[in-house]
Short mmCIF file of C-alpha atoms in Angstrom, two decimals:
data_model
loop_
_atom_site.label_atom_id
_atom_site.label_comp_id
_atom_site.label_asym_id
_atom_site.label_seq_id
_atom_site.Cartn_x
_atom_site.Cartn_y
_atom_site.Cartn_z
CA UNK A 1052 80.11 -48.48 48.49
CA UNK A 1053 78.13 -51.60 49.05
CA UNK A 1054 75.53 -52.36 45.15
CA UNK A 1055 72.15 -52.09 45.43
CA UNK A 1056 71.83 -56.33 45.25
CA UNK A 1057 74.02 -55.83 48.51
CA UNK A 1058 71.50 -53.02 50.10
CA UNK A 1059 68.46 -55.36 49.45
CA UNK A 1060 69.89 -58.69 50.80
CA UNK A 1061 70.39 -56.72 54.02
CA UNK A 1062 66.69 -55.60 54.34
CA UNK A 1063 67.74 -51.27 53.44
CA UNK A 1064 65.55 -48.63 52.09
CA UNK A 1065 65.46 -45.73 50.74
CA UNK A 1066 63.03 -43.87 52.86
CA UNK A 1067 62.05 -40.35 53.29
CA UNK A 1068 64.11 -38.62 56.26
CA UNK A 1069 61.48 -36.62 58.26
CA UNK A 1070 59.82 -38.14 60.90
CA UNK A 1071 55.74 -38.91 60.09
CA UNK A 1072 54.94 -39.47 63.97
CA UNK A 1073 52.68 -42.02 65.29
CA UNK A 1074 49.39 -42.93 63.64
CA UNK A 1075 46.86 -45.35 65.00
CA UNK A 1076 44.67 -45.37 61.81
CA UNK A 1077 45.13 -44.30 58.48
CA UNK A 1078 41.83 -43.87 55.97
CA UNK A 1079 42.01 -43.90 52.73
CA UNK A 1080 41.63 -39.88 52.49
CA UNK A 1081 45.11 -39.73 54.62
CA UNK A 1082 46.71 -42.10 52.12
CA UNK A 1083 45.78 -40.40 49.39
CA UNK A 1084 47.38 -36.51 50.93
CA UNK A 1085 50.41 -38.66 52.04
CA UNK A 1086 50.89 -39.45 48.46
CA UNK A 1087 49.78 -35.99 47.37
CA UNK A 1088 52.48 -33.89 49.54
CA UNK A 1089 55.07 -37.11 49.30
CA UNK A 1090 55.38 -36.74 45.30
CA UNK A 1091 56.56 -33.21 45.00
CA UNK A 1092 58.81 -33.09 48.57
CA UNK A 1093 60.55 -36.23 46.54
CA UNK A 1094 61.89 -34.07 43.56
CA UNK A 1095 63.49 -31.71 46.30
CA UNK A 1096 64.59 -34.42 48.96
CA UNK A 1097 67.53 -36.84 48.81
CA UNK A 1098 65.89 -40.42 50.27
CA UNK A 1099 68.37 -41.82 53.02
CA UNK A 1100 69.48 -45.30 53.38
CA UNK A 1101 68.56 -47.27 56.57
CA UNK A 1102 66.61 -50.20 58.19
CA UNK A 1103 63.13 -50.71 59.37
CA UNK A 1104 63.68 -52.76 62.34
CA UNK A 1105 60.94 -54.07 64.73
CA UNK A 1106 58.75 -51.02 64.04
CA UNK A 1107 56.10 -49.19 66.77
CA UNK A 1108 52.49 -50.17 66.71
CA UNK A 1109 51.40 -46.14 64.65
CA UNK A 1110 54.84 -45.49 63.19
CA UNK A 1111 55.12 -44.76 59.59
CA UNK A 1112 57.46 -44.70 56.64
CA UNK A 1113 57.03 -43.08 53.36
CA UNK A 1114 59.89 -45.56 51.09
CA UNK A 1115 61.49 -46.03 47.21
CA UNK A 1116 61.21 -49.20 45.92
CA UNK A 1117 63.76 -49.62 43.01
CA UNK A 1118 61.82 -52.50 41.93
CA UNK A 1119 58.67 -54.02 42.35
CA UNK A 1120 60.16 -57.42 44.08
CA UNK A 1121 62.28 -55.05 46.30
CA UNK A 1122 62.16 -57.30 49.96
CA UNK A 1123 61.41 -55.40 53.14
CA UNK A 1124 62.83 -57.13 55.91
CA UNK A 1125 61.78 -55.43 58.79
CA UNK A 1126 62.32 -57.70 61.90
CA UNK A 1127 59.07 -59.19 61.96
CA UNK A 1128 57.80 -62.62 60.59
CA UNK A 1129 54.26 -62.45 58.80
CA UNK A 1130 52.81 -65.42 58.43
CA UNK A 1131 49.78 -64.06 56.58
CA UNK A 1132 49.85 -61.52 53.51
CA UNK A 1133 47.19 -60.32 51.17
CA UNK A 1134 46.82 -57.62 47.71
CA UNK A 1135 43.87 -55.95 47.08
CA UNK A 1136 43.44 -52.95 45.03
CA UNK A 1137 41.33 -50.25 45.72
CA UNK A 1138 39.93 -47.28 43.21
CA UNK A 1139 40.09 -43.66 45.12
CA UNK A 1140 38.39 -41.64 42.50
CA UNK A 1141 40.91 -41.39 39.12
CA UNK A 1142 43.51 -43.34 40.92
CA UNK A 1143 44.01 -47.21 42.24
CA UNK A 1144 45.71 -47.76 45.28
CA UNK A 1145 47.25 -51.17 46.20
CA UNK A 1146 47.54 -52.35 49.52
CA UNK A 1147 49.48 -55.33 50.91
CA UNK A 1148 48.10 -56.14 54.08
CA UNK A 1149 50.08 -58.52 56.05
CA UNK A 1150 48.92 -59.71 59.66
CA UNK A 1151 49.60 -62.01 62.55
CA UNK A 1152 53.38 -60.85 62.92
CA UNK A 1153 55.23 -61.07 65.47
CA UNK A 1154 58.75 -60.82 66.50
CA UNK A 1155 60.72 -63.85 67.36
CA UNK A 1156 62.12 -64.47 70.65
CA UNK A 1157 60.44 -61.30 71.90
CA UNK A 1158 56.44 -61.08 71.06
CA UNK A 1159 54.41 -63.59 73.08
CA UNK A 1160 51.80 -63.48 70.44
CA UNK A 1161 51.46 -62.75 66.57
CA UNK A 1162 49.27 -58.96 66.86
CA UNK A 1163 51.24 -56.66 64.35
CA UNK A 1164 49.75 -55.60 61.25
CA UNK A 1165 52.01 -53.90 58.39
CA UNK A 1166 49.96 -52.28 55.52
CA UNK A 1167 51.69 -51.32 52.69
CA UNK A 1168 50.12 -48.59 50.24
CA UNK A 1169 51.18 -47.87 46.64
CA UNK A 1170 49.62 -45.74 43.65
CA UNK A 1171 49.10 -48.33 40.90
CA UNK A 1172 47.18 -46.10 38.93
CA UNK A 1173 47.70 -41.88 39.18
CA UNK A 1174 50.69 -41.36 41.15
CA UNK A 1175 54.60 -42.78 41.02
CA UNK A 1176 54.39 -46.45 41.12
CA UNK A 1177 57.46 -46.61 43.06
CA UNK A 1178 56.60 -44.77 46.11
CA UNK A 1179 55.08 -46.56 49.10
CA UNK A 1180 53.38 -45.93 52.49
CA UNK A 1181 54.18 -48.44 55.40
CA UNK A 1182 51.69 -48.38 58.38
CA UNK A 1183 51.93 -50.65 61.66
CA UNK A 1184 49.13 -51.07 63.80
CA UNK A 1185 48.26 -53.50 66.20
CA UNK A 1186 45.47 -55.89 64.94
CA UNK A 1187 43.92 -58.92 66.61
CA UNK A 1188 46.03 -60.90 68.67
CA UNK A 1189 46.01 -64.73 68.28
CA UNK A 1190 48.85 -67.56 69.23
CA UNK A 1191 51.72 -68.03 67.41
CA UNK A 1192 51.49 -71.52 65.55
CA UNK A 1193 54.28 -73.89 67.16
CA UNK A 1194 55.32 -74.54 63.90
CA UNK A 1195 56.76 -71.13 63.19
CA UNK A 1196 59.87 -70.65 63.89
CA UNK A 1197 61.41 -68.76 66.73
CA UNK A 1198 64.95 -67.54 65.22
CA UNK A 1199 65.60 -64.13 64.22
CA UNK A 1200 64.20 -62.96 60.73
CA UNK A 1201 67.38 -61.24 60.02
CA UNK A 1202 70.95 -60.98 61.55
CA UNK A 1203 72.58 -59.19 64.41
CA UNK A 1204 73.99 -56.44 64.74
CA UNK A 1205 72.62 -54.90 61.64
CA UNK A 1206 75.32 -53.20 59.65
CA UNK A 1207 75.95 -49.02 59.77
CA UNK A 1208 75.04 -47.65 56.60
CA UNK A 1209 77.19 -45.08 54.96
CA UNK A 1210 75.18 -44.70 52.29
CA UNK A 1211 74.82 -41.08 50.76
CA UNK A 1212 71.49 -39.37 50.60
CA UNK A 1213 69.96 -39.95 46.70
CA UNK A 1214 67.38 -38.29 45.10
CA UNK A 1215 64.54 -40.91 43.80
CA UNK A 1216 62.35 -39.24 41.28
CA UNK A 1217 62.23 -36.06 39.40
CA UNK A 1218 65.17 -34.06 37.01
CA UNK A 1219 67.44 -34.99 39.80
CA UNK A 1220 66.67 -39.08 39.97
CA UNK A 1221 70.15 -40.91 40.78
CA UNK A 1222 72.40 -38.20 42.21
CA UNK A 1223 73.63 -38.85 45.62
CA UNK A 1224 74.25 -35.67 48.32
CA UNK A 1225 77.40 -36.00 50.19
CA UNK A 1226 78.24 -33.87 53.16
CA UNK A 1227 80.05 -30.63 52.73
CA UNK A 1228 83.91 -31.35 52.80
CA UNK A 1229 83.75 -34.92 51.70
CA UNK A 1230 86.44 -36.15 48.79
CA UNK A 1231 82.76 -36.69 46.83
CA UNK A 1232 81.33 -33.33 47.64
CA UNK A 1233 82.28 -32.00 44.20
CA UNK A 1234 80.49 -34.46 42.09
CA UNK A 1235 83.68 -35.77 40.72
CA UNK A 1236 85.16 -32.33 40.10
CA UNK A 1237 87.92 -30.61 41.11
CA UNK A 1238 89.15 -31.57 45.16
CA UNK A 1239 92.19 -33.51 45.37
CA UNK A 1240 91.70 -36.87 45.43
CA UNK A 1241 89.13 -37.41 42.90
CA UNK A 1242 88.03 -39.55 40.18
CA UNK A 1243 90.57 -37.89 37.00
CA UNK A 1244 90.24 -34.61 38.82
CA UNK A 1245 92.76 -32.05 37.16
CA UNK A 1246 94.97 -34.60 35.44
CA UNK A 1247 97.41 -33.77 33.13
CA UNK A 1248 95.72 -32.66 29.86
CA UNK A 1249 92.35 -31.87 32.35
CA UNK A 1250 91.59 -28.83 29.99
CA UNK A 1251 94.12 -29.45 27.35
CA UNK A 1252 93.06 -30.37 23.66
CA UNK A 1253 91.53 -33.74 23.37
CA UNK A 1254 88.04 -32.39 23.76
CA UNK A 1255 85.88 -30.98 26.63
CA UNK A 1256 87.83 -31.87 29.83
CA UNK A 1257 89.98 -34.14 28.87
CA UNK A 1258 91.68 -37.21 26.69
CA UNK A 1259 89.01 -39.10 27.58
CA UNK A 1260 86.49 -37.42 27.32
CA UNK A 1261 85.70 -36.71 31.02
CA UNK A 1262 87.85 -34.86 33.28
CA UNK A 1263 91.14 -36.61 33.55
CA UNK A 1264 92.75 -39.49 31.51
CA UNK A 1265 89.59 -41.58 30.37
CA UNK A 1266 87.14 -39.21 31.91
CA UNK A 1267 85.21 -40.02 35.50
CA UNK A 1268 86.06 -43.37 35.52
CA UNK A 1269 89.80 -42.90 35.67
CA UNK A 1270 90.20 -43.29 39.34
CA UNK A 1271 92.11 -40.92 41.43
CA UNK A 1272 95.02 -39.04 39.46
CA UNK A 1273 98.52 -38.69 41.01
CA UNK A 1274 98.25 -35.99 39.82
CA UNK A 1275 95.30 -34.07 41.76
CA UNK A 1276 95.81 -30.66 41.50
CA UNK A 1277 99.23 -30.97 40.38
CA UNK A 1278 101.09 -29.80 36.89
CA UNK A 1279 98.40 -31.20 35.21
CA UNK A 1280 95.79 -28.76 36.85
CA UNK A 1281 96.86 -25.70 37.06
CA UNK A 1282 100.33 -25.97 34.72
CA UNK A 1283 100.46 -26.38 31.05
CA UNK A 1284 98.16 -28.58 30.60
CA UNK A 1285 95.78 -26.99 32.57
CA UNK A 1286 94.85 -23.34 32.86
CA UNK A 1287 97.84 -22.60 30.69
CA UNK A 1288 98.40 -22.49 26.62
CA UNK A 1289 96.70 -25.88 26.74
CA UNK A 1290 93.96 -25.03 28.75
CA UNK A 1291 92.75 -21.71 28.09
CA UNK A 1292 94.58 -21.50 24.58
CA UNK A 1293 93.91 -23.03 21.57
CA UNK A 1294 93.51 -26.36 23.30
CA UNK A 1295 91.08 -25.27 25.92
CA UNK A 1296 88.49 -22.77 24.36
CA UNK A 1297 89.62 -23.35 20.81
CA UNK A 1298 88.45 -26.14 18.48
CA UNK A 1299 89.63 -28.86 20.57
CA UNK A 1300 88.13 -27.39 24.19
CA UNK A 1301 84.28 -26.03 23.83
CA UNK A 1302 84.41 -26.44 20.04
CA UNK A 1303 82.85 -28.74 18.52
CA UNK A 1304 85.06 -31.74 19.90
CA UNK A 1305 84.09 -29.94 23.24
CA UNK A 1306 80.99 -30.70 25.26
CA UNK A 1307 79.57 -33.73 23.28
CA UNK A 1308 83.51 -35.40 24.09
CA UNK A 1309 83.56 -33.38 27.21
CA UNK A 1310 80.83 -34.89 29.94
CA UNK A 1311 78.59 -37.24 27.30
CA UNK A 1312 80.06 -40.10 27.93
CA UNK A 1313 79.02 -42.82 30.61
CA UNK A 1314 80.83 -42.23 33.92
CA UNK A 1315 81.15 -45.73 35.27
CA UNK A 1316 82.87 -44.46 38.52
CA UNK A 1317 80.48 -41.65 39.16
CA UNK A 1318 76.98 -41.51 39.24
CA UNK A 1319 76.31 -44.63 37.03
CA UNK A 1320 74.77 -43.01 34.58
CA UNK A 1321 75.50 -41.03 31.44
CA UNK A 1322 75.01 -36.89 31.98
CA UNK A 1323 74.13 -35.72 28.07
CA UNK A 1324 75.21 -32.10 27.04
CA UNK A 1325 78.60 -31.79 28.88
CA UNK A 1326 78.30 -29.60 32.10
CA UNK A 1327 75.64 -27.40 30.61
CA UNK A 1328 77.78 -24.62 30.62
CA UNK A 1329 81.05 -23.51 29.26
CA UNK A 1330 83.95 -23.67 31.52
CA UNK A 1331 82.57 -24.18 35.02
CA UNK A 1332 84.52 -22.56 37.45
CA UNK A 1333 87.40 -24.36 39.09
CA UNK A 1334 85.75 -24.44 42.76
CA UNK A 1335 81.75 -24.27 40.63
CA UNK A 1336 81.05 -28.07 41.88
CA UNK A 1337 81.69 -27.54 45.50
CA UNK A 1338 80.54 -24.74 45.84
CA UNK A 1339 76.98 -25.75 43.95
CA UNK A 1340 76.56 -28.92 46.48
CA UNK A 1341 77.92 -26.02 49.50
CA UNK A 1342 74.59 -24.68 48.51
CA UNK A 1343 72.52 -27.60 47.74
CA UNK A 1344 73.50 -28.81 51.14
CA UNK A 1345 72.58 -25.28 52.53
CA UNK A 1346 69.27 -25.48 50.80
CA UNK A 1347 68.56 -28.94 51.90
CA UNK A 1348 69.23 -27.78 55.50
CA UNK A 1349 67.38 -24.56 55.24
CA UNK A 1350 63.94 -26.75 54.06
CA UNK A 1351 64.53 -29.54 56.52
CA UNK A 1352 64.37 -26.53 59.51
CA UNK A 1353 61.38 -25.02 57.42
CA UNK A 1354 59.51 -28.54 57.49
CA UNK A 1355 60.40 -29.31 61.22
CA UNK A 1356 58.55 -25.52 61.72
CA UNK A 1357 55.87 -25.96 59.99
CA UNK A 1358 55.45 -29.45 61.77
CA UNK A 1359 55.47 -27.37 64.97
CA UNK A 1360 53.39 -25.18 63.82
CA UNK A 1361 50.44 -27.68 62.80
CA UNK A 1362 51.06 -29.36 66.27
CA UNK A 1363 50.28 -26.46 68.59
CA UNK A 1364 47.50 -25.42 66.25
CA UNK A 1365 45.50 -29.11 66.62
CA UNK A 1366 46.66 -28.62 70.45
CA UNK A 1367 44.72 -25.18 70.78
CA UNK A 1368 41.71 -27.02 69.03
CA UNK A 1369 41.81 -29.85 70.92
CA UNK A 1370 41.28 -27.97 74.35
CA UNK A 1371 37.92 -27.63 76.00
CA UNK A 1372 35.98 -24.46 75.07
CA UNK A 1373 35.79 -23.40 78.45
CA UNK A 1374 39.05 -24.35 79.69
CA UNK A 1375 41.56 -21.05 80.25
CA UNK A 1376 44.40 -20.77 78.24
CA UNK A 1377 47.06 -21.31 80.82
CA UNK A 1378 49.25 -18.36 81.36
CA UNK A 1379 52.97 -18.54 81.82
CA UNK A 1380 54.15 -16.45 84.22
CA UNK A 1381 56.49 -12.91 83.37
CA UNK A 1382 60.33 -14.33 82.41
CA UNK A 1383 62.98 -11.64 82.41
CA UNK A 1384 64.30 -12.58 78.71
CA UNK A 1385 60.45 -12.46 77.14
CA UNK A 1386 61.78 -9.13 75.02
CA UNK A 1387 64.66 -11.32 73.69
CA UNK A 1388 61.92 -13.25 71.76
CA UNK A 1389 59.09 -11.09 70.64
CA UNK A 1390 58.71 -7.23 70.04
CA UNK A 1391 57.77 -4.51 72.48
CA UNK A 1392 54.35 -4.42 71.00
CA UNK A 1393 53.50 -7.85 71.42
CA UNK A 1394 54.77 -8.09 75.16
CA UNK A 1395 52.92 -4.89 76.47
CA UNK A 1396 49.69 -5.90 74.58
CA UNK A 1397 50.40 -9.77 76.27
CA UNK A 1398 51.03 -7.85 79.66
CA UNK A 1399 48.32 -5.35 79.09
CA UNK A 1400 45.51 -8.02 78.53
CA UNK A 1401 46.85 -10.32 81.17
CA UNK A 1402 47.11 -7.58 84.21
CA UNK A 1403 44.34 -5.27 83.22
CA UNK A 1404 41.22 -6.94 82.18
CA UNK A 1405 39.42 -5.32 85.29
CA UNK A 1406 41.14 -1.61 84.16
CA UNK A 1407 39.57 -2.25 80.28
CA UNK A 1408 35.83 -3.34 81.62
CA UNK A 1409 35.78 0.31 83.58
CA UNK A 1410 37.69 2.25 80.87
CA UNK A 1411 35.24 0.85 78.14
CA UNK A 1412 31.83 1.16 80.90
CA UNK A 1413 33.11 5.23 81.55
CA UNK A 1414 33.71 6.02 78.24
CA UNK A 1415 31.16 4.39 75.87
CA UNK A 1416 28.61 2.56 78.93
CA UNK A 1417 25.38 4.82 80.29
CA UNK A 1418 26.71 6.73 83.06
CA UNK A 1419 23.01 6.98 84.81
CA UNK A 1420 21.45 3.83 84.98
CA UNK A 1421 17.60 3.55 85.31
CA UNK A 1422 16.21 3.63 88.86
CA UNK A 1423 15.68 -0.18 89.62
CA UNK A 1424 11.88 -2.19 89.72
CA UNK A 1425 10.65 -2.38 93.56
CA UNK A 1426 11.73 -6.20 94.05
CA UNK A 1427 8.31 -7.07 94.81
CA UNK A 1428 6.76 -5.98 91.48
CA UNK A 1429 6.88 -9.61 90.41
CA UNK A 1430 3.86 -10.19 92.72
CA UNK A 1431 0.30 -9.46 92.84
CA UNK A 1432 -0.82 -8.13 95.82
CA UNK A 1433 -4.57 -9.09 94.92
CA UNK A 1434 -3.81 -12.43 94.27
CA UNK A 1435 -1.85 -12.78 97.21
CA UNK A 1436 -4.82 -11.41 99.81
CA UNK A 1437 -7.26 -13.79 98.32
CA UNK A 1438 -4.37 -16.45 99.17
CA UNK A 1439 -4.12 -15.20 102.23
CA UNK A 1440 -7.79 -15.34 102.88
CA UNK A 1441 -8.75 -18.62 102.01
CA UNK A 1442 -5.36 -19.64 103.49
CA UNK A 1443 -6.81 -18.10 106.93
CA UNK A 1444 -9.90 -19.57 106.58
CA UNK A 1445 -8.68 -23.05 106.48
CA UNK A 1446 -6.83 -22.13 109.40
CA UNK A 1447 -9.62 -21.01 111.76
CA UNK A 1448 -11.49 -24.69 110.88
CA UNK A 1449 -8.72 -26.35 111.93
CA UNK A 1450 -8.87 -24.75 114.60
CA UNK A 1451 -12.77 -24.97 115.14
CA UNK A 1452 -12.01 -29.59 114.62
CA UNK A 1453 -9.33 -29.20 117.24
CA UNK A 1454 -11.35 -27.76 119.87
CA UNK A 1455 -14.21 -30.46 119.00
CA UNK A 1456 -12.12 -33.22 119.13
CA UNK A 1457 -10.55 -31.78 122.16
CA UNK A 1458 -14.30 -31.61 124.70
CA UNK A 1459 -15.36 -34.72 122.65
CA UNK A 1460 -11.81 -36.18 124.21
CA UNK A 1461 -12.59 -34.50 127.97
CA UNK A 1462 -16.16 -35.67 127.62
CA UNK A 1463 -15.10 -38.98 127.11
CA UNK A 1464 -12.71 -38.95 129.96
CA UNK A 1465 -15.47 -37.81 132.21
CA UNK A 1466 -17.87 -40.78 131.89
CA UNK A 1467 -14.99 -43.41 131.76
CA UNK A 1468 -14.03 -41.93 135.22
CA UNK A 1469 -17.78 -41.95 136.55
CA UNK A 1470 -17.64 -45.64 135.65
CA UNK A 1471 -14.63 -46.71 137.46
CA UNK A 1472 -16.63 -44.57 140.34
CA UNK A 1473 -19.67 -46.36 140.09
CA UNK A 1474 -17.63 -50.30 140.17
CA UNK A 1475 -15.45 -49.16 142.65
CA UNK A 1476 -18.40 -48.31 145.11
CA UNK A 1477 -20.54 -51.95 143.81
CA UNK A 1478 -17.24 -53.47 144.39
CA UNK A 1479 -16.99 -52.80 148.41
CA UNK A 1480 -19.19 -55.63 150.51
CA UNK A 1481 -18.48 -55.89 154.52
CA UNK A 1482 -16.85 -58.63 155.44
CA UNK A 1483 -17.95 -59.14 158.70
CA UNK A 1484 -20.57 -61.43 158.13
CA UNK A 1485 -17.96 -63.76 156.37
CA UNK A 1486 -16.00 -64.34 159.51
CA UNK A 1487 -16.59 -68.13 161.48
CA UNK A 1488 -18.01 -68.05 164.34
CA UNK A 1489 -16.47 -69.98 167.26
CA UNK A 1490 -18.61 -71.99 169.44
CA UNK A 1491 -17.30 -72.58 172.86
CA UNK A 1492 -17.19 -76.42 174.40
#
């Protein structure tokens, strides 16, 4: 069982188990219902040991801080960090914002931003919200140096489950079976368990106060379950007898002798009032963690469906308007999940939406419709003769230019050609005169 001193030298957390996805932004409003649903899920939820090593860009942790100075050592160097606190209505939030980080030997250039919320004022000062994002990427200074922020291979952590805050604060939640399951109780192999004298006079559970021979702290007893247990000084005239239920068992010596005292080798802490009830049962403390652990189970299953639940919902949303929900087509072991009822209404609205539009027209529709409007009522047939009219009318001077233009165009034609006549004809002299005449010698 490594100390807490140990736990923060190696860069562990206690951190809430559940997984809080991927989250490019976070406002202020979604730090605030983080804290809101994180406070009470606390007093029900063991925190888990672990790391936060070289973190997404979006992921998030919800984590305890035993103490204000507790080091997170996630993997990254941050050359840059900053506090501001900011008021959110009756509450103060503080944020550490630390930027440029980057990840030696592995980042190329210092882009990671880790912002770390807490509730100064209005919440539980010890609960905090880590966010990565990526933020503006710049060079990393040659200065810096390149060699791992913290050691490899990290260490497996075998750490039991604890409960942070509430009535509960400081008990751990081993696994079902474990030699620590009971609490300290009765298995074999436990702190005092059933050693001799376990319910014998001496007070409460034991000589020492505690359940064995000096009370939780007395290491594991040879014993176990052996004469001590179950033999005289057990259940027998020292247990259940005078020594056991009399004056020295849950008299007065009893419960304030009987679990009062501080158990150094148990939970660290003193547990005032005894067990809070007379004579738990020999197999009570296993089989109150058997359910605790059932319980815890039972609520991490309900949270994961719930989880589910909100994710196909924002799915649905998210699709266009318009966009058909897509339709899965018939499996053979659909009645193995969902009722009769659901799967012939599912089939019914799938396969006969055509069947339910004539079924709903025949029975509640009109079953004579109205004779139907000529499809030329939209027109005017006045309006459309005195279109006609003018439109003819324009048509018959077109006409009337065309024919003008046409015996201007033959007229034309005509005198050109009685010109070319009239200099062909000026054009033809005799040339007879034109020829020499030869004189003869």
């Amino acid at each position: 069982m490594a100390s807490m001193q140990q736990l923060q030298v190696e860069g562990c957390v206690l951190r809430f188990p559940e997984n809080l996805g991927l989250h490019s932004h976070l406002s202020m409003e979604n730090v605030l219902e983080y804290f809101q649903k994180a406070i009470p899920l606390a007093t029900r939820v063991p925190f888990t040991w672990g790391y936060i090593d070289q973190p997404s860009d979006g992921q998030t942790f919800i984590i305890f801080l035993p103490s204000p100075n507790w080091n997170i050592n996630d993997g990254i160097r941050w050359p840059d960090e900053r506090r501001q606190n900011v008021p959110v209505g009756p509450r103060e939030i503080e944020i550490i914002e630390s930027r440029f980080g980057y990840i030696p030997g592995i980042d190329s250039a210092a882009y990671r931003v880790r912002r770390r919320y807490r509730l100064a004022k209005g919440g539980h000062p010890s609960l905090a919200l880590i966010h990565y994002a990526r933020g503006q990427m710049t060079n990393i200074p040659p200065n810096f140096s390149q060699a791992p922020v913290r050691n490899y291979p990290l260490r497996t952590i075998n750490e039991a489950p604890m409960f942070v805050i509430g009535e509960k604060a400081g008990q751990k939640v081993y696994p079902p079976g474990s030699s620590q399951s009971a609490g300290g109780g009765m298995g074999p192999g436990m702190p005092g368990g059933m050693a001799p004298g376990g319910m014998g006079p001496g007070g409460g559970m034991g000589p020492g106060g505690g359940m064995g021979p000096g009370g939780l702290a007395g290491g594991m007893s040879p014993a176990g379950m052996g004469p001590g247990g179950m033999g005289p000084g057990g259940m027998g005239p020292g247990g259940m007898g005078p020594g056991g239920m009399g004056p020295g068992g849950m008299g007065p010596g009893g419960i304030p002798g009987g679990m009062g005292a501080p158990i150094p080798g148990g939970m660290g802490a003193p547990i005032p009032g005894g067990m809070g009830a007379p004579l738990p049962g020999m197999n009570m403390g296993r089989m109150n963690m058997a359910q605790q652990q059932a319980m815890l189970a039972q609520q991490n299953s309900n949270m994961e469906a719930l989880e589910r639940r909100q994710r196909e919902q924002a799915q649905r949303a998210a699709q266009p308007a318009g966009r058909e929900r897509e339709v899965q087509p018939d499996s053979d072991d659909e009645g193995d999940l969902i009722s009769s009822r659901t799967l012939s209404m599912a089939r019914y609205r799938r396969n006969h939406e055509i069947m339910n539009e004539v079924f709903a027209c025949a029975a509640f529709g009109t079953k004579k419709k109205e004779p139907e409007g000529s499809p030329f009522s939209i027109f005017d047939q006045k309006e459309l003769e005195e279109k006609a009219a003018k439109l003819q009318e324009d048509i018959d001077a077109m006409i009337a230019k065309g024919e003008e233009r046409r015996a201007a165009r033959q007229a034309a034609e005509r005198e050109s050609a009685e010109k070319r006549a009239a200099l062909e004809a000026s054009a033809d002299v005799s040339m007879e005169g034109l020829a020499p005449q030869v004189i003869a010698t």
